[in-house]
Amino acid sequence: MRFTRNNTHVFTLPVQNYLQKPTDKDSVLFTPFFLRPDEDWSHIANFLNFFDRDDEKRYRDMESELRQDIMEKRRRNPDALAEADDVNVHPIKEFFNEKFSWSPGEYKMTVAIDGDKVTIEKSYRFTIFESESDELKAHVDDYKFGARVYWEPTGGPATGIFVQIH
């Protein structure tokens, strides 16, 4: 899946895995396969970029430092909400800013299916407004508690935005 914003290529998200059944909780590694002309294939697929080895190591080191900071504070005061020191939060926020791709603008999303003899492409468009981009960026505010770094909040509002695709 290729994304352009304001007619400039921004990023590509390859299909990485899929759900064999819509009710499955675990995904299966996506690998190339063949379909006969009378066959079809319909599954929920996940398109995402994994970190490269250096980014994965960097992230895990930052996550570990943040978790240790919070756990130490929780040991000292188990009844209080533990907030990590900025020295451990700031690097993760910077990492997020480096990787963040959903800036405001007009997007074109192109889904390409590569076959042996033909490639089929279908394009869609959508808009991300400033308020929506800001809402996505606001998730870093919870990093100081470890949320969205090493644990996911539950029971709160949805963590994302919904865009209308045309």
Short mmCIF file of N, CA and C in Angstrom, two decimals:
data_model
loop_
_atom_site.label_atom_id
_atom_site.label_comp_id
_atom_site.label_asym_id
_atom_site.label_seq_id
_atom_site.Cartn_x
_atom_site.Cartn_y
_atom_site.Cartn_z
N MET A 1 0.85 -1.15 0.00
CA MET A 1 0.00 0.00 0.00
C MET A 1 0.92 1.23 0.00
N ARG A 2 0.73 2.11 -0.99
CA ARG A 2 1.53 3.32 -1.10
C ARG A 2 0.69 4.54 -0.70
N PHE A 3 1.32 5.47 0.01
CA PHE A 3 0.64 6.67 0.44
C PHE A 3 1.37 7.89 -0.10
N THR A 4 0.61 8.80 -0.69
CA THR A 4 1.14 10.09 -1.09
C THR A 4 0.33 11.16 -0.37
N ARG A 5 0.97 12.25 -0.04
CA ARG A 5 0.30 13.40 0.59
C ARG A 5 0.61 14.60 -0.26
N ASN A 6 -0.42 15.29 -0.69
CA ASN A 6 -0.26 16.48 -1.53
C ASN A 6 0.66 16.16 -2.73
N ASN A 7 0.42 14.99 -3.34
CA ASN A 7 1.13 14.53 -4.55
C ASN A 7 2.60 14.18 -4.34
N THR A 8 3.02 13.97 -3.10
CA THR A 8 4.40 13.58 -2.81
C THR A 8 4.37 12.24 -2.07
N HIS A 9 5.19 11.27 -2.55
CA HIS A 9 5.24 9.96 -1.87
C HIS A 9 5.71 10.15 -0.44
N VAL A 10 4.95 9.55 0.49
CA VAL A 10 5.27 9.68 1.91
C VAL A 10 5.83 8.37 2.48
N PHE A 11 5.14 7.27 2.25
CA PHE A 11 5.60 5.99 2.77
C PHE A 11 4.84 4.86 2.09
N THR A 12 5.36 3.65 2.29
CA THR A 12 4.73 2.43 1.79
C THR A 12 4.56 1.48 2.96
N LEU A 13 3.42 0.82 3.01
CA LEU A 13 3.16 -0.18 4.04
C LEU A 13 2.93 -1.52 3.35
N PRO A 14 3.85 -2.46 3.51
CA PRO A 14 3.64 -3.78 2.92
C PRO A 14 2.70 -4.64 3.77
N VAL A 15 2.01 -5.57 3.13
CA VAL A 15 1.20 -6.52 3.89
C VAL A 15 2.16 -7.44 4.62
N GLN A 16 1.93 -7.61 5.92
CA GLN A 16 2.83 -8.43 6.74
C GLN A 16 2.17 -9.71 7.23
N ASN A 17 0.87 -9.62 7.58
CA ASN A 17 0.18 -10.78 8.11
C ASN A 17 -1.32 -10.63 7.88
N TYR A 18 -2.07 -11.66 8.19
CA TYR A 18 -3.52 -11.62 7.99
C TYR A 18 -4.20 -12.55 8.98
N LEU A 19 -5.51 -12.39 9.11
CA LEU A 19 -6.31 -13.26 9.97
C LEU A 19 -6.94 -14.33 9.09
N GLN A 20 -6.79 -15.59 9.48
CA GLN A 20 -7.41 -16.67 8.70
C GLN A 20 -8.93 -16.61 8.79
N LYS A 21 -9.45 -16.25 10.00
CA LYS A 21 -10.88 -16.06 10.20
C LYS A 21 -11.05 -14.70 10.89
N PRO A 22 -12.11 -13.98 10.59
CA PRO A 22 -12.31 -12.66 11.21
C PRO A 22 -12.31 -12.68 12.73
N THR A 23 -12.64 -13.81 13.34
CA THR A 23 -12.70 -13.90 14.80
C THR A 23 -11.36 -14.26 15.44
N ASP A 24 -10.35 -14.58 14.62
CA ASP A 24 -9.04 -14.94 15.16
C ASP A 24 -8.42 -13.78 15.91
N LYS A 25 -7.68 -14.10 16.96
CA LYS A 25 -6.96 -13.07 17.72
C LYS A 25 -5.50 -12.98 17.28
N ASP A 26 -4.97 -14.06 16.72
CA ASP A 26 -3.59 -14.08 16.26
C ASP A 26 -3.55 -14.10 14.74
N SER A 27 -2.58 -13.39 14.20
CA SER A 27 -2.45 -13.32 12.75
C SER A 27 -1.45 -14.36 12.25
N VAL A 28 -1.48 -14.58 10.95
CA VAL A 28 -0.62 -15.54 10.28
C VAL A 28 0.31 -14.76 9.35
N LEU A 29 1.54 -15.17 9.26
CA LEU A 29 2.51 -14.53 8.37
C LEU A 29 2.01 -14.57 6.93
N PHE A 30 2.04 -13.44 6.26
CA PHE A 30 1.61 -13.39 4.86
C PHE A 30 2.78 -13.82 3.97
N THR A 31 2.51 -14.76 3.10
CA THR A 31 3.51 -15.22 2.13
C THR A 31 2.86 -15.24 0.75
N PRO A 32 3.65 -15.13 -0.32
CA PRO A 32 3.07 -15.17 -1.67
C PRO A 32 2.31 -16.47 -1.91
N PHE A 33 1.28 -16.40 -2.72
CA PHE A 33 0.48 -17.58 -3.06
C PHE A 33 -0.11 -17.37 -4.45
N PHE A 34 -0.65 -18.44 -5.01
CA PHE A 34 -1.23 -18.40 -6.35
C PHE A 34 -2.73 -18.63 -6.28
N LEU A 35 -3.46 -17.92 -7.15
CA LEU A 35 -4.89 -18.12 -7.31
C LEU A 35 -5.17 -18.49 -8.76
N ARG A 36 -6.06 -19.44 -8.96
CA ARG A 36 -6.52 -19.73 -10.32
C ARG A 36 -7.50 -18.64 -10.73
N PRO A 37 -7.76 -18.50 -12.00
CA PRO A 37 -8.67 -17.44 -12.45
C PRO A 37 -10.06 -17.47 -11.81
N ASP A 38 -10.54 -18.63 -11.39
CA ASP A 38 -11.88 -18.71 -10.79
C ASP A 38 -11.86 -18.66 -9.26
N GLU A 39 -10.70 -18.45 -8.66
CA GLU A 39 -10.57 -18.40 -7.20
C GLU A 39 -10.57 -16.96 -6.71
N ASP A 40 -10.94 -16.80 -5.44
CA ASP A 40 -10.79 -15.50 -4.79
C ASP A 40 -10.19 -15.70 -3.41
N TRP A 41 -9.75 -14.62 -2.81
CA TRP A 41 -9.09 -14.64 -1.50
C TRP A 41 -9.59 -13.41 -0.75
N SER A 42 -10.13 -13.62 0.43
CA SER A 42 -10.67 -12.50 1.19
C SER A 42 -10.36 -12.71 2.67
N HIS A 43 -9.46 -11.90 3.19
CA HIS A 43 -9.09 -11.97 4.60
C HIS A 43 -8.78 -10.56 5.09
N ILE A 44 -8.79 -10.38 6.39
CA ILE A 44 -8.36 -9.12 6.99
C ILE A 44 -6.83 -9.15 7.01
N ALA A 45 -6.22 -8.18 6.35
CA ALA A 45 -4.77 -8.14 6.24
C ALA A 45 -4.24 -6.92 6.98
N ASN A 46 -3.04 -7.06 7.54
CA ASN A 46 -2.38 -5.96 8.25
C ASN A 46 -1.21 -5.44 7.41
N PHE A 47 -1.24 -4.16 7.13
CA PHE A 47 -0.18 -3.49 6.38
C PHE A 47 0.59 -2.63 7.36
N LEU A 48 1.87 -2.92 7.54
CA LEU A 48 2.67 -2.16 8.49
C LEU A 48 4.16 -2.34 8.21
N ASN A 49 4.93 -1.40 8.72
CA ASN A 49 6.38 -1.49 8.66
C ASN A 49 6.89 -1.89 10.03
N PHE A 50 7.71 -2.92 10.07
CA PHE A 50 8.39 -3.27 11.31
C PHE A 50 9.64 -2.41 11.42
N PHE A 51 10.10 -2.20 12.64
CA PHE A 51 11.36 -1.49 12.84
C PHE A 51 12.50 -2.32 12.26
N ASP A 52 13.52 -1.63 11.75
CA ASP A 52 14.73 -2.36 11.39
C ASP A 52 15.46 -2.71 12.69
N ARG A 53 16.52 -3.48 12.59
CA ARG A 53 17.21 -3.99 13.78
C ARG A 53 17.69 -2.86 14.69
N ASP A 54 18.27 -1.81 14.13
CA ASP A 54 18.78 -0.70 14.94
C ASP A 54 17.66 0.04 15.65
N ASP A 55 16.56 0.32 14.94
CA ASP A 55 15.43 1.00 15.57
C ASP A 55 14.78 0.13 16.64
N GLU A 56 14.69 -1.17 16.37
CA GLU A 56 14.10 -2.09 17.36
C GLU A 56 14.93 -2.10 18.64
N LYS A 57 16.25 -2.15 18.52
CA LYS A 57 17.13 -2.12 19.69
C LYS A 57 16.99 -0.80 20.43
N ARG A 58 17.01 0.28 19.68
CA ARG A 58 16.88 1.62 20.27
C ARG A 58 15.56 1.73 21.05
N TYR A 59 14.46 1.29 20.43
CA TYR A 59 13.16 1.37 21.09
C TYR A 59 13.13 0.51 22.35
N ARG A 60 13.62 -0.71 22.25
CA ARG A 60 13.59 -1.61 23.41
C ARG A 60 14.42 -1.06 24.57
N ASP A 61 15.54 -0.43 24.26
CA ASP A 61 16.36 0.18 25.31
C ASP A 61 15.59 1.32 25.98
N MET A 62 14.93 2.17 25.19
CA MET A 62 14.16 3.28 25.75
C MET A 62 12.99 2.76 26.58
N GLU A 63 12.31 1.74 26.07
CA GLU A 63 11.19 1.14 26.78
C GLU A 63 11.64 0.57 28.12
N SER A 64 12.77 -0.10 28.13
CA SER A 64 13.30 -0.70 29.36
C SER A 64 13.63 0.37 30.39
N GLU A 65 14.28 1.44 29.96
CA GLU A 65 14.62 2.54 30.88
C GLU A 65 13.36 3.16 31.48
N LEU A 66 12.36 3.38 30.64
CA LEU A 66 11.11 3.97 31.11
C LEU A 66 10.42 3.05 32.11
N ARG A 67 10.34 1.77 31.78
CA ARG A 67 9.68 0.80 32.67
C ARG A 67 10.40 0.72 34.01
N GLN A 68 11.74 0.66 34.00
CA GLN A 68 12.49 0.60 35.25
C GLN A 68 12.25 1.83 36.11
N ASP A 69 12.21 2.99 35.48
CA ASP A 69 11.96 4.25 36.17
C ASP A 69 10.59 4.20 36.87
N ILE A 70 9.56 3.80 36.12
CA ILE A 70 8.20 3.75 36.67
C ILE A 70 8.09 2.68 37.75
N MET A 71 8.66 1.52 37.52
CA MET A 71 8.56 0.43 38.51
C MET A 71 9.26 0.80 39.82
N GLU A 72 10.38 1.48 39.72
CA GLU A 72 11.08 1.93 40.94
C GLU A 72 10.20 2.91 41.72
N LYS A 73 9.55 3.81 41.03
CA LYS A 73 8.68 4.78 41.71
C LYS A 73 7.46 4.08 42.31
N ARG A 74 6.95 3.06 41.64
CA ARG A 74 5.80 2.32 42.17
C ARG A 74 6.20 1.50 43.39
N ARG A 75 7.44 1.00 43.42
CA ARG A 75 7.90 0.26 44.61
C ARG A 75 7.96 1.19 45.82
N ARG A 76 8.40 2.42 45.59
CA ARG A 76 8.52 3.38 46.69
C ARG A 76 7.17 3.90 47.16
N ASN A 77 6.22 4.02 46.23
CA ASN A 77 4.91 4.56 46.58
C ASN A 77 3.84 3.84 45.75
N PRO A 78 3.41 2.64 46.19
CA PRO A 78 2.50 1.83 45.38
C PRO A 78 1.11 2.43 45.17
N ASP A 79 0.71 3.38 46.01
CA ASP A 79 -0.63 3.95 45.90
C ASP A 79 -0.71 5.16 44.97
N ALA A 80 0.43 5.65 44.52
CA ALA A 80 0.43 6.85 43.66
C ALA A 80 0.64 6.45 42.20
N LEU A 81 0.12 7.27 41.33
CA LEU A 81 0.35 7.08 39.90
C LEU A 81 1.80 7.45 39.61
N ALA A 82 2.54 6.51 39.09
CA ALA A 82 3.98 6.73 38.86
C ALA A 82 4.19 7.40 37.51
N GLU A 83 4.98 8.45 37.53
CA GLU A 83 5.30 9.20 36.32
C GLU A 83 6.81 9.18 36.13
N ALA A 84 7.23 8.75 34.95
CA ALA A 84 8.66 8.65 34.66
C ALA A 84 9.30 10.02 34.56
N ASP A 85 10.60 10.06 34.83
CA ASP A 85 11.36 11.29 34.68
C ASP A 85 11.48 11.66 33.20
N ASP A 86 11.54 12.94 32.94
CA ASP A 86 11.61 13.42 31.56
C ASP A 86 12.82 12.87 30.81
N VAL A 87 13.90 12.59 31.52
CA VAL A 87 15.10 12.05 30.88
C VAL A 87 14.80 10.70 30.21
N ASN A 88 13.78 9.98 30.69
CA ASN A 88 13.38 8.71 30.10
C ASN A 88 12.19 8.83 29.15
N VAL A 89 11.41 9.90 29.28
CA VAL A 89 10.24 10.10 28.43
C VAL A 89 10.62 10.82 27.13
N HIS A 90 11.47 11.80 27.24
CA HIS A 90 11.83 12.63 26.08
C HIS A 90 12.38 11.82 24.89
N PRO A 91 13.29 10.86 25.10
CA PRO A 91 13.79 10.10 23.94
C PRO A 91 12.70 9.32 23.21
N ILE A 92 11.72 8.80 23.94
CA ILE A 92 10.64 8.05 23.29
C ILE A 92 9.74 9.00 22.50
N LYS A 93 9.50 10.18 23.03
CA LYS A 93 8.72 11.18 22.29
C LYS A 93 9.45 11.59 21.01
N GLU A 94 10.74 11.77 21.09
CA GLU A 94 11.53 12.12 19.91
C GLU A 94 11.49 10.99 18.87
N PHE A 95 11.58 9.77 19.32
CA PHE A 95 11.49 8.60 18.44
C PHE A 95 10.14 8.60 17.73
N PHE A 96 9.08 8.85 18.49
CA PHE A 96 7.74 8.93 17.90
C PHE A 96 7.70 10.01 16.82
N ASN A 97 8.24 11.18 17.13
CA ASN A 97 8.21 12.28 16.15
C ASN A 97 8.99 11.93 14.88
N GLU A 98 10.08 11.19 15.01
CA GLU A 98 10.85 10.75 13.84
C GLU A 98 10.03 9.84 12.94
N LYS A 99 9.21 8.99 13.55
CA LYS A 99 8.47 7.96 12.81
C LYS A 99 7.07 8.39 12.40
N PHE A 100 6.56 9.47 12.95
CA PHE A 100 5.18 9.89 12.71
C PHE A 100 4.99 10.32 11.26
N SER A 101 3.98 9.76 10.60
CA SER A 101 3.77 10.03 9.18
C SER A 101 2.42 10.66 8.86
N TRP A 102 1.55 10.82 9.83
CA TRP A 102 0.19 11.25 9.55
C TRP A 102 0.00 12.76 9.74
N SER A 103 0.74 13.52 8.97
CA SER A 103 0.61 14.98 9.00
C SER A 103 -0.66 15.38 8.26
N PRO A 104 -1.18 16.58 8.54
CA PRO A 104 -2.39 17.03 7.84
C PRO A 104 -2.15 17.11 6.33
N GLY A 105 -3.20 16.80 5.59
CA GLY A 105 -3.10 16.93 4.14
C GLY A 105 -4.06 16.01 3.41
N GLU A 106 -4.02 16.10 2.09
CA GLU A 106 -4.82 15.26 1.20
C GLU A 106 -3.97 14.04 0.85
N TYR A 107 -4.48 12.86 1.12
CA TYR A 107 -3.76 11.61 0.88
C TYR A 107 -4.36 10.83 -0.27
N LYS A 108 -3.49 10.13 -0.97
CA LYS A 108 -3.92 9.11 -1.91
C LYS A 108 -3.30 7.81 -1.45
N MET A 109 -4.14 6.80 -1.31
CA MET A 109 -3.70 5.47 -0.88
C MET A 109 -3.90 4.53 -2.07
N THR A 110 -2.82 3.89 -2.49
CA THR A 110 -2.89 2.97 -3.62
C THR A 110 -2.60 1.56 -3.13
N VAL A 111 -3.56 0.68 -3.35
CA VAL A 111 -3.40 -0.73 -3.01
C VAL A 111 -2.99 -1.42 -4.30
N ALA A 112 -1.85 -2.10 -4.28
CA ALA A 112 -1.34 -2.79 -5.46
C ALA A 112 -1.24 -4.28 -5.18
N ILE A 113 -1.77 -5.07 -6.09
CA ILE A 113 -1.68 -6.53 -5.99
C ILE A 113 -0.84 -6.99 -7.17
N ASP A 114 0.33 -7.55 -6.85
CA ASP A 114 1.26 -7.99 -7.88
C ASP A 114 1.01 -9.45 -8.23
N GLY A 115 0.77 -9.69 -9.50
CA GLY A 115 0.60 -11.05 -9.99
C GLY A 115 1.78 -11.44 -10.87
N ASP A 116 1.79 -12.68 -11.32
CA ASP A 116 2.85 -13.14 -12.21
C ASP A 116 2.93 -12.32 -13.49
N LYS A 117 1.77 -12.02 -14.06
CA LYS A 117 1.75 -11.36 -15.36
C LYS A 117 1.11 -9.99 -15.35
N VAL A 118 0.50 -9.62 -14.25
CA VAL A 118 -0.21 -8.35 -14.20
C VAL A 118 -0.19 -7.80 -12.77
N THR A 119 -0.20 -6.49 -12.65
CA THR A 119 -0.36 -5.82 -11.37
C THR A 119 -1.66 -5.03 -11.41
N ILE A 120 -2.47 -5.22 -10.39
CA ILE A 120 -3.75 -4.50 -10.31
C ILE A 120 -3.60 -3.46 -9.21
N GLU A 121 -3.99 -2.23 -9.53
CA GLU A 121 -3.94 -1.15 -8.54
C GLU A 121 -5.29 -0.49 -8.41
N LYS A 122 -5.62 -0.12 -7.19
CA LYS A 122 -6.84 0.63 -6.92
C LYS A 122 -6.46 1.76 -5.97
N SER A 123 -6.85 2.97 -6.31
CA SER A 123 -6.49 4.14 -5.50
C SER A 123 -7.72 4.72 -4.80
N TYR A 124 -7.46 5.25 -3.61
CA TYR A 124 -8.48 5.88 -2.80
C TYR A 124 -7.91 7.20 -2.29
N ARG A 125 -8.78 8.06 -1.83
CA ARG A 125 -8.28 9.32 -1.28
C ARG A 125 -8.97 9.60 0.05
N PHE A 126 -8.26 10.33 0.89
CA PHE A 126 -8.81 10.74 2.18
C PHE A 126 -8.04 11.96 2.66
N THR A 127 -8.61 12.64 3.62
CA THR A 127 -8.01 13.85 4.19
C THR A 127 -7.75 13.63 5.67
N ILE A 128 -6.59 14.08 6.12
CA ILE A 128 -6.31 14.15 7.57
C ILE A 128 -6.21 15.62 7.91
N PHE A 129 -7.10 16.05 8.79
CA PHE A 129 -7.14 17.44 9.21
C PHE A 129 -6.16 17.68 10.36
N GLU A 130 -5.85 18.95 10.60
CA GLU A 130 -4.91 19.31 11.65
C GLU A 130 -5.34 18.75 13.00
N SER A 131 -6.63 18.86 13.30
CA SER A 131 -7.13 18.37 14.60
C SER A 131 -6.93 16.86 14.73
N GLU A 132 -7.08 16.12 13.63
CA GLU A 132 -6.90 14.67 13.67
C GLU A 132 -5.43 14.30 13.84
N SER A 133 -4.56 15.00 13.14
CA SER A 133 -3.13 14.77 13.30
C SER A 133 -2.71 15.07 14.74
N ASP A 134 -3.21 16.18 15.28
CA ASP A 134 -2.90 16.55 16.67
C ASP A 134 -3.41 15.49 17.65
N GLU A 135 -4.59 14.94 17.37
CA GLU A 135 -5.15 13.90 18.24
C GLU A 135 -4.24 12.67 18.27
N LEU A 136 -3.72 12.29 17.11
CA LEU A 136 -2.80 11.15 17.05
C LEU A 136 -1.50 11.46 17.78
N LYS A 137 -1.01 12.67 17.62
CA LYS A 137 0.23 13.07 18.31
C LYS A 137 0.06 13.13 19.82
N ALA A 138 -1.16 13.38 20.28
CA ALA A 138 -1.41 13.54 21.72
C ALA A 138 -1.21 12.25 22.49
N HIS A 139 -1.12 11.12 21.81
CA HIS A 139 -0.89 9.86 22.52
C HIS A 139 0.43 9.87 23.28
N VAL A 140 1.37 10.69 22.86
CA VAL A 140 2.66 10.75 23.56
C VAL A 140 2.50 11.30 24.98
N ASP A 141 1.39 12.00 25.24
CA ASP A 141 1.18 12.56 26.58
C ASP A 141 1.11 11.47 27.65
N ASP A 142 0.70 10.27 27.25
CA ASP A 142 0.59 9.16 28.20
C ASP A 142 1.88 8.36 28.35
N TYR A 143 2.88 8.66 27.56
CA TYR A 143 4.15 7.93 27.63
C TYR A 143 4.78 8.03 29.02
N LYS A 144 4.58 9.16 29.70
CA LYS A 144 5.19 9.35 31.02
C LYS A 144 4.69 8.34 32.05
N PHE A 145 3.53 7.71 31.75
CA PHE A 145 2.98 6.67 32.62
C PHE A 145 3.28 5.26 32.08
N GLY A 146 3.94 5.19 30.92
CA GLY A 146 4.23 3.91 30.29
C GLY A 146 3.15 3.47 29.31
N ALA A 147 2.03 4.20 29.28
CA ALA A 147 0.93 3.84 28.39
C ALA A 147 1.35 4.00 26.94
N ARG A 148 0.98 3.01 26.13
CA ARG A 148 1.30 2.94 24.71
C ARG A 148 2.80 2.74 24.45
N VAL A 149 3.55 2.52 25.51
CA VAL A 149 4.96 2.17 25.37
C VAL A 149 5.12 0.70 25.73
N TYR A 150 4.75 0.33 26.95
CA TYR A 150 4.83 -1.08 27.33
C TYR A 150 3.51 -1.64 27.85
N TRP A 151 2.44 -0.84 27.84
CA TRP A 151 1.10 -1.35 28.13
C TRP A 151 0.08 -0.50 27.39
N GLU A 152 -1.05 -1.13 27.05
CA GLU A 152 -2.12 -0.45 26.32
C GLU A 152 -3.26 -0.11 27.27
N PRO A 153 -3.70 1.15 27.27
CA PRO A 153 -4.84 1.50 28.11
C PRO A 153 -6.11 0.78 27.62
N THR A 154 -6.96 0.42 28.56
CA THR A 154 -8.23 -0.22 28.21
C THR A 154 -9.37 0.54 28.85
N GLY A 155 -10.54 0.37 28.26
CA GLY A 155 -11.73 0.97 28.85
C GLY A 155 -11.91 2.45 28.57
N GLY A 156 -10.96 3.06 27.90
CA GLY A 156 -11.09 4.48 27.58
C GLY A 156 -11.59 4.69 26.18
N PRO A 157 -11.46 5.90 25.69
CA PRO A 157 -11.91 6.18 24.32
C PRO A 157 -11.03 5.46 23.29
N ALA A 158 -11.57 5.32 22.09
CA ALA A 158 -10.82 4.67 21.00
C ALA A 158 -9.52 5.41 20.76
N THR A 159 -8.49 4.67 20.43
CA THR A 159 -7.18 5.26 20.21
C THR A 159 -6.90 5.31 18.72
N GLY A 160 -7.43 6.29 18.08
CA GLY A 160 -7.23 6.45 16.65
C GLY A 160 -8.23 7.44 16.09
N ILE A 161 -8.19 7.60 14.80
CA ILE A 161 -9.14 8.48 14.14
C ILE A 161 -9.82 7.69 13.03
N PHE A 162 -10.96 8.14 12.62
CA PHE A 162 -11.66 7.53 11.49
C PHE A 162 -11.69 8.54 10.36
N VAL A 163 -11.22 8.12 9.21
CA VAL A 163 -11.24 9.00 8.04
C VAL A 163 -12.20 8.45 7.02
N GLN A 164 -12.81 9.33 6.28
CA GLN A 164 -13.72 8.92 5.21
C GLN A 164 -12.90 8.69 3.95
N ILE A 165 -12.98 7.48 3.43
CA ILE A 165 -12.20 7.12 2.24
C ILE A 165 -13.10 7.20 1.02
N HIS A 166 -12.60 7.83 -0.02
CA HIS A 166 -13.33 7.98 -1.28
C HIS A 166 -12.60 7.25 -2.39
#
